[in-house]
Short mmCIF file of C-alpha atoms and ligand atoms in Angstrom, two decimals:
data_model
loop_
_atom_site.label_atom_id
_atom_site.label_comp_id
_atom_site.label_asym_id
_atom_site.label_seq_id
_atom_site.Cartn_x
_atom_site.Cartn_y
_atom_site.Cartn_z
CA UNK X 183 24.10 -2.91 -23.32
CA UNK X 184 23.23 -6.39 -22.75
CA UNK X 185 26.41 -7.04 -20.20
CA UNK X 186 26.51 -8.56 -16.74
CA UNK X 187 27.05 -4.92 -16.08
CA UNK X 188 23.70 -3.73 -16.98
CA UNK X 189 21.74 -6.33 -15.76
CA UNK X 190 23.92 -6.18 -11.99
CA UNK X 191 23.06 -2.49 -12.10
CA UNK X 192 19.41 -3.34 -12.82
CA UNK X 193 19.14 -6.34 -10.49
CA UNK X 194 20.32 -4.14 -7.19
CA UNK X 195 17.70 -1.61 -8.33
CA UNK X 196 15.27 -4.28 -7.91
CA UNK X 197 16.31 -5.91 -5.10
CA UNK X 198 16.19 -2.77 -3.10
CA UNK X 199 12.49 -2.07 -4.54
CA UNK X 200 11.13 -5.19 -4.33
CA UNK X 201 12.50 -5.85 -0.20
CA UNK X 202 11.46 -2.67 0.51
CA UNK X 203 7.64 -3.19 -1.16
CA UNK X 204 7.96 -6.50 -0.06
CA UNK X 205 8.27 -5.56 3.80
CA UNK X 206 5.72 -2.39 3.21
CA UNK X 207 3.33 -4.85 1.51
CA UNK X 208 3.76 -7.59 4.05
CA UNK X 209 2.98 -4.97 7.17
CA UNK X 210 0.25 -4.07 5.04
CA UNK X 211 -1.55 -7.49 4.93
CA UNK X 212 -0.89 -8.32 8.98
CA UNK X 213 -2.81 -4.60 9.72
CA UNK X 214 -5.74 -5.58 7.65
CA UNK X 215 -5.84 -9.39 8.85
CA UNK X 216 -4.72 -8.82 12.31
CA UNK X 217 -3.51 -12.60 13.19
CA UNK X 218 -3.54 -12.72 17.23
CA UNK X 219 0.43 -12.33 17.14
CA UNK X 220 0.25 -8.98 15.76
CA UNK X 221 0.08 -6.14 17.99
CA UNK X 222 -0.80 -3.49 15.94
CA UNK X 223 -0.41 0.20 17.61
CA UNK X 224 -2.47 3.32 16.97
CA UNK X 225 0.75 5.64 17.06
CA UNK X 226 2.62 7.60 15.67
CA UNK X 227 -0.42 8.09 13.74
CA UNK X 228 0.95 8.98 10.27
CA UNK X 229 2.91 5.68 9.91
CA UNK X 230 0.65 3.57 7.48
CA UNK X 231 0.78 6.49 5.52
CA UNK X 232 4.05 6.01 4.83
CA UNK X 233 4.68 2.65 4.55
CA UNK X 234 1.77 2.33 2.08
CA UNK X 235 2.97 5.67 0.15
CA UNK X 236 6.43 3.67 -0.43
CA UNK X 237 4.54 0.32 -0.98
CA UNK X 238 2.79 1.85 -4.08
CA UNK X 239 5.97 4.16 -5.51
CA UNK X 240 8.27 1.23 -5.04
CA UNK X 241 6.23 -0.75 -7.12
CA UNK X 242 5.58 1.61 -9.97
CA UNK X 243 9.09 2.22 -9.68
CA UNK X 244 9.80 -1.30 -10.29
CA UNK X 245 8.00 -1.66 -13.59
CA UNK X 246 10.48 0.61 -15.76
CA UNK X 247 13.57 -1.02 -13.95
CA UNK X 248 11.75 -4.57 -14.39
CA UNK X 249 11.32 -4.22 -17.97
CA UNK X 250 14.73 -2.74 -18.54
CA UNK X 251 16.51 -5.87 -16.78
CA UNK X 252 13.96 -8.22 -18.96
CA UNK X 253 15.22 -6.49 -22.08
CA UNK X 254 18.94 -6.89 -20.98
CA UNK X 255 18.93 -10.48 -20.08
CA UNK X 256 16.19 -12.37 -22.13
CA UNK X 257 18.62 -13.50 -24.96
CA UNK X 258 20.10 -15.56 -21.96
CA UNK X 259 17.09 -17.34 -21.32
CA UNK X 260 17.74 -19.26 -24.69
CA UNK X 261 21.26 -20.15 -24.19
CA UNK X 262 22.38 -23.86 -24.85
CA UNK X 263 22.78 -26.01 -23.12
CA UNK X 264 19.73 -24.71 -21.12
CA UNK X 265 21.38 -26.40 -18.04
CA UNK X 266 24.64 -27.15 -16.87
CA UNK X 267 24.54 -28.32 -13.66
CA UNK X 268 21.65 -29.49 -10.64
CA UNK X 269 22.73 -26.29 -9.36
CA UNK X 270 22.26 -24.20 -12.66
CA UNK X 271 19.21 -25.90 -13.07
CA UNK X 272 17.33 -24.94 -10.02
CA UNK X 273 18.67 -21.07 -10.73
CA UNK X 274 17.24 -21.45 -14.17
CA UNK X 275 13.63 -22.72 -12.40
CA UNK X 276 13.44 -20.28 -10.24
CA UNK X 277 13.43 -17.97 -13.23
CA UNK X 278 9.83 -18.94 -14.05
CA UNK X 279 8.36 -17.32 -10.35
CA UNK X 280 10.51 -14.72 -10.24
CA UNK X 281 10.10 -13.47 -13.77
CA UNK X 282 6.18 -14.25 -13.85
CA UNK X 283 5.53 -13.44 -9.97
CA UNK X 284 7.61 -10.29 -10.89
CA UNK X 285 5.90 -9.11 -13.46
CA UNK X 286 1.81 -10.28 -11.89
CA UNK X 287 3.10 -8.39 -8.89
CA UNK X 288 3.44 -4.89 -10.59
CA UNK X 289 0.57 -5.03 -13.07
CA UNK X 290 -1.91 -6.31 -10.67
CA UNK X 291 -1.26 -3.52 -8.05
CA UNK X 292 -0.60 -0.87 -10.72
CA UNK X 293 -4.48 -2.55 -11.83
CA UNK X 294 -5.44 -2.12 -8.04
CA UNK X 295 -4.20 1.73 -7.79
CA UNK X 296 -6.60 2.02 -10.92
CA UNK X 297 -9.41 -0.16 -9.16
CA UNK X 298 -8.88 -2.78 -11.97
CA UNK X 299 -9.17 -6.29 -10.85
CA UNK X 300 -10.29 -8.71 -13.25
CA UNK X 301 -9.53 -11.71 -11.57
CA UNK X 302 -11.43 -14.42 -10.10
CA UNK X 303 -10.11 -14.45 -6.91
CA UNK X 304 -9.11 -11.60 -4.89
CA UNK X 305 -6.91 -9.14 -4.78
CA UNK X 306 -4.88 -8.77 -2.08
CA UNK X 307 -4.61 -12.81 -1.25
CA UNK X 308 -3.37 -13.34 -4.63
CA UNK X 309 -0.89 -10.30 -4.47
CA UNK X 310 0.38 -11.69 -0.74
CA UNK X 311 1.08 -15.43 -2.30
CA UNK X 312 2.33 -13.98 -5.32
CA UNK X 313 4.75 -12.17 -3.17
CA UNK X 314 6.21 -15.02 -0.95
CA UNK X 315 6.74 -17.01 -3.91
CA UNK X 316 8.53 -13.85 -5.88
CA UNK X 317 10.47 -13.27 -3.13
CA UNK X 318 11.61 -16.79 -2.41
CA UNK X 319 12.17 -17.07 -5.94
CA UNK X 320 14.37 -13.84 -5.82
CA UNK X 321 16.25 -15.28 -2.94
CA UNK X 322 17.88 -17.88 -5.20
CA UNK X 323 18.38 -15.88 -7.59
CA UNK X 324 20.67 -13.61 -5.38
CA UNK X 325 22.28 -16.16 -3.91
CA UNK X 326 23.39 -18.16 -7.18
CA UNK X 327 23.84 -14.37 -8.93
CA UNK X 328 25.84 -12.26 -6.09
CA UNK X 329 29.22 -13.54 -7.29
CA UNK X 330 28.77 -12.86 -10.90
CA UNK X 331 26.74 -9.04 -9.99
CA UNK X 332 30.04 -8.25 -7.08
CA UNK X 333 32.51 -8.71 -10.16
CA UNK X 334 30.18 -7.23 -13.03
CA UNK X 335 29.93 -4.02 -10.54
CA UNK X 336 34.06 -3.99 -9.34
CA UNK X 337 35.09 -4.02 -12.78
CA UNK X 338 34.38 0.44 -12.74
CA UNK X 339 35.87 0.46 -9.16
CA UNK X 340 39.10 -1.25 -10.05
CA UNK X 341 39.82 1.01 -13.42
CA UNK X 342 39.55 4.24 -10.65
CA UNK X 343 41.42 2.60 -8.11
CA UNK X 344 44.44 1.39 -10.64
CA UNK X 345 47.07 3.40 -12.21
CA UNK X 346 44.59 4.66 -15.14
CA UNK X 347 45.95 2.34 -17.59
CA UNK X 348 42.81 -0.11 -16.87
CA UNK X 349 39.94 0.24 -18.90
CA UNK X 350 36.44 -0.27 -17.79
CA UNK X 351 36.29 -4.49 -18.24
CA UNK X 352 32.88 -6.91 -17.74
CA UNK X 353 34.67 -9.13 -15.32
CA UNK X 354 36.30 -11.05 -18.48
CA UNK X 355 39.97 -9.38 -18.98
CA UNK X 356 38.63 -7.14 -22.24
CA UNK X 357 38.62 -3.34 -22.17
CA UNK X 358 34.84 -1.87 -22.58
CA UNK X 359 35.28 0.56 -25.70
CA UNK X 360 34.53 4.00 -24.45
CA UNK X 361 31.26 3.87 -27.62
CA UNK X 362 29.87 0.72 -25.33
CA UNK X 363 30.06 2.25 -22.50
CA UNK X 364 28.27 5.65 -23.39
CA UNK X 365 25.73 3.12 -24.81
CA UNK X 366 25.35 1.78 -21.25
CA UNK X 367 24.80 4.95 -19.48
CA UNK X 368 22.62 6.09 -21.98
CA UNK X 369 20.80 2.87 -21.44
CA UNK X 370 20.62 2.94 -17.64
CA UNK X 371 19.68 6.57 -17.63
CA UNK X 372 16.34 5.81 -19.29
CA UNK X 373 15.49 3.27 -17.37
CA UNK X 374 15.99 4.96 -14.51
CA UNK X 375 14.98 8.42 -15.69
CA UNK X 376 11.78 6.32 -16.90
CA UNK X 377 11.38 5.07 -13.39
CA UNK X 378 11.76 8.26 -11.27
CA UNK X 379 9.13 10.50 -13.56
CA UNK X 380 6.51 7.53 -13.39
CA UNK X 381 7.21 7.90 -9.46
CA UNK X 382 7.23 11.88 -9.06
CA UNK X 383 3.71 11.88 -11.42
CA UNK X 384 2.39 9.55 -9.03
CA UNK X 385 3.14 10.38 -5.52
CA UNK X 386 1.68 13.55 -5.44
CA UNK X 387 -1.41 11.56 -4.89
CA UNK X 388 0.10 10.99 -0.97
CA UNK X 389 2.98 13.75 -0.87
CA UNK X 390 1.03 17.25 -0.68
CA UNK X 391 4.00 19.69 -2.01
CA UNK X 392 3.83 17.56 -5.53
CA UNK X 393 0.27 16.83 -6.16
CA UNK X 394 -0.04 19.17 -8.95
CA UNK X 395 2.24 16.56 -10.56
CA UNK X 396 0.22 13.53 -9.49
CA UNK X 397 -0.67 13.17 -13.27
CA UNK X 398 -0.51 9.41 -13.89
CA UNK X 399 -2.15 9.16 -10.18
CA UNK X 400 -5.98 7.56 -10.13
CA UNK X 401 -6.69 10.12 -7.63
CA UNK X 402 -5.50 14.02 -6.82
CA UNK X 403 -5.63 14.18 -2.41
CA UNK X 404 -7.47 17.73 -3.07
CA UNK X 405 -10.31 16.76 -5.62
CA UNK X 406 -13.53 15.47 -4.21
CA UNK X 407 -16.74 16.19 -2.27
CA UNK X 408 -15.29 18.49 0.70
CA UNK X 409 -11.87 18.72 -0.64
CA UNK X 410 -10.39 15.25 -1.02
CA UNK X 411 -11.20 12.22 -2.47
CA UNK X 412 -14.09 9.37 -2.54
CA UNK X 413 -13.75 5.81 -3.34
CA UNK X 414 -16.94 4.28 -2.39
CA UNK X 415 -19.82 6.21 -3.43
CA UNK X 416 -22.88 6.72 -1.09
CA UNK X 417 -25.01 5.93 -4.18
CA UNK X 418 -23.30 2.87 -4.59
CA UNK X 419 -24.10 1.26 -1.30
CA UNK X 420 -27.70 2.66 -1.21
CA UNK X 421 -26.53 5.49 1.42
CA UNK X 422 -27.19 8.46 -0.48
CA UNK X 423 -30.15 9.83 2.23
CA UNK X 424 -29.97 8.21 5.53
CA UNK X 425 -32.64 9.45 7.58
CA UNK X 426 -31.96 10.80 10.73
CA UNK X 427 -34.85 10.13 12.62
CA UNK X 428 -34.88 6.57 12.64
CA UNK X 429 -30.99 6.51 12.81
CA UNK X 430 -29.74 4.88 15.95
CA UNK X 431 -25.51 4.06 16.84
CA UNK X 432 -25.71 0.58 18.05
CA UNK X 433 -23.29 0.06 20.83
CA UNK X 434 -23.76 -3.79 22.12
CA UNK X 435 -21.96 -6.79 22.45
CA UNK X 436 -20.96 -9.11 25.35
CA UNK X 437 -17.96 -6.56 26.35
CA UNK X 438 -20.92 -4.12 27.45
CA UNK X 439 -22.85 -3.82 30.69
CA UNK X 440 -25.61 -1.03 29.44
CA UNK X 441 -26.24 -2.16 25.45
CA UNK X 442 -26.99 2.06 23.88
CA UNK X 443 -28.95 3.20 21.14
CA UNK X 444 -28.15 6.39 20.72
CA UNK X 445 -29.60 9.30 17.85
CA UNK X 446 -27.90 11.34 16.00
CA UNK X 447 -28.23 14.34 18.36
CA UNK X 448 -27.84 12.31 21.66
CA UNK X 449 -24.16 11.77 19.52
CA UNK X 450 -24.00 15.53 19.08
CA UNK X 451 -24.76 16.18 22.23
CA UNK X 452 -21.88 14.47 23.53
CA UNK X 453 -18.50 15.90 24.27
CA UNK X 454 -16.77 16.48 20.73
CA UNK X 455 -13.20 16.30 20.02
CA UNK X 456 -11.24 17.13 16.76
CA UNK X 457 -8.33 15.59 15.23
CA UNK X 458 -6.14 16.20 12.66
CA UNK X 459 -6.29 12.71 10.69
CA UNK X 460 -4.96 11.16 7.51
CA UNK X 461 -7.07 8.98 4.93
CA UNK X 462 -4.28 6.61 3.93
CA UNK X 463 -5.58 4.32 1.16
CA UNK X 464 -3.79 1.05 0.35
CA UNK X 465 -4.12 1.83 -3.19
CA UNK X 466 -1.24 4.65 -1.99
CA UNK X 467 -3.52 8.07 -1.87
CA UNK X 468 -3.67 9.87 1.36
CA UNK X 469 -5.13 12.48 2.39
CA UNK X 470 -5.22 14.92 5.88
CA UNK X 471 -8.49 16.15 7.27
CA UNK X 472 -9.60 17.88 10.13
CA UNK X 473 -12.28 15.03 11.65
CA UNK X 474 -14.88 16.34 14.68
CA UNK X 475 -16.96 13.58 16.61
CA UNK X 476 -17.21 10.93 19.85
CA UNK X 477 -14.16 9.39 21.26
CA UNK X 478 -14.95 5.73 20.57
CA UNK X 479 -13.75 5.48 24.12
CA UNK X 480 -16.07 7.95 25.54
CA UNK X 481 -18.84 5.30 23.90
CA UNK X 482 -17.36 2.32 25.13
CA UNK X 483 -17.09 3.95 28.74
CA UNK X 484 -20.79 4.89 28.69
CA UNK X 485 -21.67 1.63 28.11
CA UNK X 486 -20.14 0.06 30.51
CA UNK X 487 -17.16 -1.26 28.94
CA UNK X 488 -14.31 -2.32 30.63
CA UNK X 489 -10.56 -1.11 29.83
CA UNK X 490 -9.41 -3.61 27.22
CA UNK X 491 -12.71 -3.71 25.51
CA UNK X 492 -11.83 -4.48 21.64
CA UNK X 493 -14.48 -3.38 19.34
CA UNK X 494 -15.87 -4.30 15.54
CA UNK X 495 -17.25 -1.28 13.88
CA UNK X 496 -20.15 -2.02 11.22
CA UNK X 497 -21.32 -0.45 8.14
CA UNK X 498 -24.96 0.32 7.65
CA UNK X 499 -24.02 -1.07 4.14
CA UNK X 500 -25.54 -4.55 2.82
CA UNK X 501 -22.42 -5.15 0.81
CA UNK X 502 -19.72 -7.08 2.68
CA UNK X 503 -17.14 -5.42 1.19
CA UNK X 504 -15.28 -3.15 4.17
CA UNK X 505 -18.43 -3.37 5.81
CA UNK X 506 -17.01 -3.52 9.11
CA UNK X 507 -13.46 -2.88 11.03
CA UNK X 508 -11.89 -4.00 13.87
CA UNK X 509 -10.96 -1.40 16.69
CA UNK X 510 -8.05 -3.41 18.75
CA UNK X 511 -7.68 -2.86 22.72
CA UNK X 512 -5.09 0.24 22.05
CA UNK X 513 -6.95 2.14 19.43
CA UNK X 514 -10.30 1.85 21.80
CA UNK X 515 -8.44 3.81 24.54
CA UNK X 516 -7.09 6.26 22.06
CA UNK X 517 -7.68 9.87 22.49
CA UNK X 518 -8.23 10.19 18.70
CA UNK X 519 -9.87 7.12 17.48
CA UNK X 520 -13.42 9.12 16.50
CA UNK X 521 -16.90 8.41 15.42
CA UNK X 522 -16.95 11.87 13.59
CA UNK X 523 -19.69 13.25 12.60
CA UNK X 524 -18.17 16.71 10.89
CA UNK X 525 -15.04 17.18 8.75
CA UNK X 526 -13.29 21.01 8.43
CA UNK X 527 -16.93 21.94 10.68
CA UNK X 528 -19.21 20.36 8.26
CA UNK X 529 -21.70 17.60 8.78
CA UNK X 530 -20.19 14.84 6.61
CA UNK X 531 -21.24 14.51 3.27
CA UNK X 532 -22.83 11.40 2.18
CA UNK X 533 -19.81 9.95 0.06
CA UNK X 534 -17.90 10.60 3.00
CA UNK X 535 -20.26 8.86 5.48
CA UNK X 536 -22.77 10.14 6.69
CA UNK X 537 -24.03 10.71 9.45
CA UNK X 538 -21.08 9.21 11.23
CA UNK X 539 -17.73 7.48 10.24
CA UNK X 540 -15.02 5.72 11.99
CA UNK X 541 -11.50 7.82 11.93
CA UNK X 542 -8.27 6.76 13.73
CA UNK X 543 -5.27 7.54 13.82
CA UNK X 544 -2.65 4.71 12.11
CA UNK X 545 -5.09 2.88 9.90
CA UNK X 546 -5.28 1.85 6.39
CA UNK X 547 -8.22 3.27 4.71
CA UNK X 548 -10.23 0.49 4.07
CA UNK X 549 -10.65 0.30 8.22
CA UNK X 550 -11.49 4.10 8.68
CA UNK X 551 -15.31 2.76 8.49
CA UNK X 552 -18.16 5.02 6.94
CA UNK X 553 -22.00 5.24 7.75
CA UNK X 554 -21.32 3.22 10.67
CA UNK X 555 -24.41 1.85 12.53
CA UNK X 556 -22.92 0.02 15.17
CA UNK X 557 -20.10 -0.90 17.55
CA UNK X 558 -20.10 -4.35 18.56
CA UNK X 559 -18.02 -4.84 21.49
CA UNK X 560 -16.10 -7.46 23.59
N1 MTE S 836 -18.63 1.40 4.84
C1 MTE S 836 -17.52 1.60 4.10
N2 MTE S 836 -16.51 2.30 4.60
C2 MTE S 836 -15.40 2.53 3.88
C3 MTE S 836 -15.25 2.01 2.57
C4 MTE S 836 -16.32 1.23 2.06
O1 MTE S 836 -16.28 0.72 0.94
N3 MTE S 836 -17.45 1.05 2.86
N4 MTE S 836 -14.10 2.25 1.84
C5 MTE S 836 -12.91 2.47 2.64
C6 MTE S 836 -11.71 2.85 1.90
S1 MTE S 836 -11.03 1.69 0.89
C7 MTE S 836 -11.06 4.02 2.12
S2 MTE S 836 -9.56 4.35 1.41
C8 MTE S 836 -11.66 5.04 2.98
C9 MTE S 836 -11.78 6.29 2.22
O2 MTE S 836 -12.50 5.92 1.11
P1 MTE S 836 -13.48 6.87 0.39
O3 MTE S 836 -12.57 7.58 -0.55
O4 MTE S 836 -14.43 5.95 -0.31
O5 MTE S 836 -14.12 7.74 1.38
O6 MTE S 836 -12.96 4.72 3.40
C10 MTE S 836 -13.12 3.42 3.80
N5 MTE S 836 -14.42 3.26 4.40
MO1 MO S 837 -9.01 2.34 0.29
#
């Protein structure tokens, strides 16, 4: 079991996995940071959705594969000499990042999806630096490996393209015994068996038709105040019973001409529109709802705002945690980005911010803002 064979088979897995959590993670980071470079669009409005939702099953995906391929090649790690060449010796280096960076990278977010985070710094910077490093790490490692992983993996295609004579070999000349290789398979199924059940008990938490299955998923999309789930509780933020007569919307700014302070019912007694919208939580939950409220564009216009206004939504929350959000000059004109007061034709519920929360379409949870108190504007 522990043949270049194996551990080729393994390593693909993973390189697939980790590119394609890689890119989803990477797209990730840019939409919450929002560098000036990035253009970040409001449509098609479902996107983030997916990209996260593959971000979070790639990665629990890659813990079962990950551990299989450590268990296949560690004995190698003590060969002797431990290096050969300048060139062996850099390969063996990059070892330490790729196996460490590797393994941080899928028990920290697998710790995140379960709002665990016991370190001292945060989260997601040290999961973005982790991943550069990991991935630059993996780069040489696919570069000095590809040679070794194209033979390992012809060895099968040459015994079914030959005259059947061949036997199965590892690249070396000998025949695989027909014990080994049913040893193999067996191997490989596990891992990978082990790899697509932890994924299909876990996406149900972001694909609807298997969320009955979601059973090693933090969250199920349908359990929660109004239907679906909460992460920050109104208690916890002090939010629990906002009172509506002193409530006021802030909208202000320099991007305004006519600063408003508007009530709760002077936002009710605007024209409403209802959307359709998805919750899509970086921690890989997601969940549809049917939002009512103010076009954020219908506020910006009444104050005075020109076209291209770009806005920063604030929390009435003291924390600084996703206190505030920024609303970029395409979401502002977008016929769905809403300051909704109601969800399925209820008033929100506390937890889910009341009396009014920021919903958009195309944007990670941690930007759809709740109990918002003001729109500052430029
Ligand atoms: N003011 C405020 N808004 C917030 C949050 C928060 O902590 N404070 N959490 C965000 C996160 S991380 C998500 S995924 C969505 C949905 O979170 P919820 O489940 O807490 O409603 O709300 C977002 N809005
Ligand atoms: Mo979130």
């Amino acid at each position: 079991v522990r043949s270049e064979r194996v551990a080729a088979i393994l390593g693909v897995a993973l390189g697939i996995a980790f590119s394609v959590c890689f890119a989803t993670g990477v797209l990730s980071h840019l939409v919450q940071e929002r560098p000036g470079w990035f253009e970040w669009r409001p449509r098609p409005a479902g996107f983030y959705r997916v990209t996260q939702g593959l971000h979070v099953a790639t990665g629990i995906a890659s813990i079962p594969l990950l551990l299989a391929k450590l268990w296949v090649v560690y004995p190698k790690l003590f060969t002797w000499p431990p290096v050969r060449s300048a060139a062996h010796g850099v390969e063996r280096i990059a070892l330490l990042p790729l196996i460490g960076g590797g393994l941080f990278l899928v028990f920290s977010g697998l710790g995140n999806i379960h709002v665990y985070r016991p370190f001292a710094f945060d989260f997601r910077t040290g999961h973005y630096w982790a991943a550069w490093i990991t991935m630059g790490a993996l780069v040489v490692h696919v570069g000095a490996k590809a040679a070794t992983t194209r033979r390992a993996l012809l060895a099968r295609a040459h015994r079914h393209g030959g005259d059947g004579s061949h036997e199965e070999g590892d690249g070396d000349g000998l025949a695989t015994p027909p014990r080994v290789r049913a040893d193999r398979r067996a191997f490989l199924a596990t891992a990978f068996g082990t790899a697509a059940l932890a994924t299909v008990f876990t996406v149900g938490q972001t694909v609807r038709p298997l969320r009955k299955l979601a059973l090693l998923a933090p969250r199920r999309p349908d359990v929660g105040p109004q239907g679906f789930p909460v992460n920050r509780l109104a208690r916890s933020v002090g939010l629990t019973d906002v009172d509506l007569a002193s409530y006021r919307l802030l909208v202000d700014g320099p991007g305004v001409a006519t600063p408003l302070s508007l009530t709760y019912d002077d936002l009710r007694a605007m024209p409403q529109h209802t959307a359709a919208l998805p919750i899509a939580c970086v921690e890989g939950w997601s969940t549809t709802q049917t939002w009512t409220g103010v076009r954020v564009r219908d506020l910006l216009a009444r104050a005075g705002a020109r076209d291209g206004a770009e806005a920063t939504v604030v929390s009435m929350q003291r924390s600084r945690r996703q206190r505030t959000s920024p609303v970029n000059r395409h979401e502002a004109r977008d016929r769905d980005m809403l300051l909704a007061l109601a969800v399925n034709g209820e008033p929100l519920h506390p937890d889910h911010g009341f009396p009014v929360r920021l919903i958009g379409p195309n944007r990670p949870g941690v930007q759809q803002t709740k109990w918002v108190g003001r729109l500052e504007v430029r």
